[in-house]
GROMACS .gro file of C-alpha atoms in nm:
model
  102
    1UNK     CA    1  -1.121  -1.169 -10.267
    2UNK     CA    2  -1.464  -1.300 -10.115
    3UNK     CA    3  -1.537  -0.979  -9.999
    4UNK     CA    4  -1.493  -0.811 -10.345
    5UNK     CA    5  -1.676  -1.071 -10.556
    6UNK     CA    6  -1.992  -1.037 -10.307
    7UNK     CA    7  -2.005  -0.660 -10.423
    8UNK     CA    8  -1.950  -0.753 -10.750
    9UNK     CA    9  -2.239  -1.011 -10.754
   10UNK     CA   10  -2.495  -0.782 -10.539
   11UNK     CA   11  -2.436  -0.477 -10.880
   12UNK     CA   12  -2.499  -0.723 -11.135
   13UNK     CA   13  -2.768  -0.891 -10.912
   14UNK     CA   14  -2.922  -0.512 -10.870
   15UNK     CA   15  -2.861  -0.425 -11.258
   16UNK     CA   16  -3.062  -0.700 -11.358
   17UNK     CA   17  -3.338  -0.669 -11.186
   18UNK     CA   18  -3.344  -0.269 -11.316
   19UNK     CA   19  -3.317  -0.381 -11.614
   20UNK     CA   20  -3.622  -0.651 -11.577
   21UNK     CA   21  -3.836  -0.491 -11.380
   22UNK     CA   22  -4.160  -0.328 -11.584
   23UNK     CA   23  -4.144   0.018 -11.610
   24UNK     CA   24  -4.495   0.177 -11.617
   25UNK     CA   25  -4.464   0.484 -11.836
   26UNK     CA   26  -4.513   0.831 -11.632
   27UNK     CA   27  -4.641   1.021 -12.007
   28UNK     CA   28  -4.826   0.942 -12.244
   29UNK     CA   29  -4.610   0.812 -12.564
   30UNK     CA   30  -4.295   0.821 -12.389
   31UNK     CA   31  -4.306   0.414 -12.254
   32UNK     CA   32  -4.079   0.507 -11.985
   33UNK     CA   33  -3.754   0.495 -12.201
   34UNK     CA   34  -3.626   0.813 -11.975
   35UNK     CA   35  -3.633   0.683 -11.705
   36UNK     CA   36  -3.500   0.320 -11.767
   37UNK     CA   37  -3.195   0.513 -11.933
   38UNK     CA   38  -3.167   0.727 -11.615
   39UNK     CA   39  -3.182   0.402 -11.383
   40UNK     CA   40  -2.948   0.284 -11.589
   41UNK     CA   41  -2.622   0.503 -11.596
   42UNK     CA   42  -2.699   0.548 -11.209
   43UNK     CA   43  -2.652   0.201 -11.170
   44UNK     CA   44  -2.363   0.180 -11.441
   45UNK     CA   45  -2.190   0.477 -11.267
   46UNK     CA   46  -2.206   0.305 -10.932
   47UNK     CA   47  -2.086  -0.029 -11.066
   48UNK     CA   48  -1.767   0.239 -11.214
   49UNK     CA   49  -1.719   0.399 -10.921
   50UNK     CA   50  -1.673   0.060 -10.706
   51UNK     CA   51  -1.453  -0.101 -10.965
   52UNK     CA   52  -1.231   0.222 -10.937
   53UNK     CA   53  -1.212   0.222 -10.568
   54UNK     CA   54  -1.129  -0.133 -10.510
   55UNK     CA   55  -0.849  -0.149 -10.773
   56UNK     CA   56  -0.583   0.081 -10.484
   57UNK     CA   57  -0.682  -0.161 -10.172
   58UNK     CA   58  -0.516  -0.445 -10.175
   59UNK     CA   59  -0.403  -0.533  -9.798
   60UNK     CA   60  -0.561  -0.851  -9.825
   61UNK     CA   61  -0.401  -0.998 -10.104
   62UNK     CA   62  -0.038  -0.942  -9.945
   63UNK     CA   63  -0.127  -1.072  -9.643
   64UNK     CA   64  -0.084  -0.733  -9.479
   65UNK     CA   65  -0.317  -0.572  -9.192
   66UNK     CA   66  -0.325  -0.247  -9.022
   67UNK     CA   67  -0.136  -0.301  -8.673
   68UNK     CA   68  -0.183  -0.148  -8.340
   69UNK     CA   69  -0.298   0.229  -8.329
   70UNK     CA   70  -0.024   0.436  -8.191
   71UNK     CA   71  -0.007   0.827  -8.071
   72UNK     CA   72   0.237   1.081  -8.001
   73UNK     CA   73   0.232   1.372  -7.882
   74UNK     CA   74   0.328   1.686  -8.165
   75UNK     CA   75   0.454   1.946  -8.051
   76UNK     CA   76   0.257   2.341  -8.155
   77UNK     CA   77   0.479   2.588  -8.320
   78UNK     CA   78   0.655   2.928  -8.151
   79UNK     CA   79   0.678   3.234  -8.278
   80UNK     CA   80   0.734   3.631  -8.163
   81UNK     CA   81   0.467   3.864  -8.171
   82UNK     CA   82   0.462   4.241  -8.310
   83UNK     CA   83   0.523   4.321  -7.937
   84UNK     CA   84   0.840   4.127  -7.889
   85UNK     CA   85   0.650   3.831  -7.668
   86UNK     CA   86   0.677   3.467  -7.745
   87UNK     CA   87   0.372   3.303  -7.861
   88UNK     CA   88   0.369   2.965  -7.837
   89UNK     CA   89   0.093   2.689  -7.947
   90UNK     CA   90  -0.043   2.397  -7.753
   91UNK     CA   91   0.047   2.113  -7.918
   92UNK     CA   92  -0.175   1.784  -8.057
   93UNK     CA   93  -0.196   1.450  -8.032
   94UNK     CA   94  -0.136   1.282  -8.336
   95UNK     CA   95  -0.219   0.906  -8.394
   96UNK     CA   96  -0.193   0.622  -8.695
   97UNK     CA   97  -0.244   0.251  -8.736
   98UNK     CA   98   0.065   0.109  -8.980
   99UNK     CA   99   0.043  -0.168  -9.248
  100UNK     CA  100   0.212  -0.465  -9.099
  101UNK     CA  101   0.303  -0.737  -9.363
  102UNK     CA  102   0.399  -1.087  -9.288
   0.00000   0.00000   0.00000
């Protein structure tokens, strides 16, 4: 919860100062507007995109954790050949680290 209120403090704390800061126009007439609007859905979009990404992680609040990372070996699939041999693959390592709740 600390964690995600920090992010949410550091975009508003970076909007702001965006939003304050003096723009010095880069034409004549146009005051900058363009590029105060650009800054601004960039940082609007980022502030989006966190809020969306936070909302499906939530180990913390359960009280869950990812445990001990674990491997086994998989075994690689046979088949036969156009010549009648058996062709047979060699096989992977998989591993994964599962949620543990208390």
């Amino acid at each position: 919860m600390l964690e995600r209120t920090f992010h949410c403090l550091c975009a508003i704390i970076l909007a702001f100062g965006v939003f304050t800061a003096q723009v010095q126009p880069a034409e004549a007439g146009r005051g900058g507007r363009v590029a105060a609007g650009v800054a601004a859905g960039i940082v609007a979009l980022g502030i989006l995109g966190a809020y969306a990404n936070s909302r499906g992680r939530r180990y913390h609040d359960a009280e869950c954790y990812r445990g001990p990372r674990r491997c086994r070996w998989k075994r690689g699939g046979c088949w036969e050949n156009r010549y009648g041999g058996l062709v047979c693959r060699r096989g992977y390592r998989k591993c994964w680290r599962p949620v543990i709740c208390d």
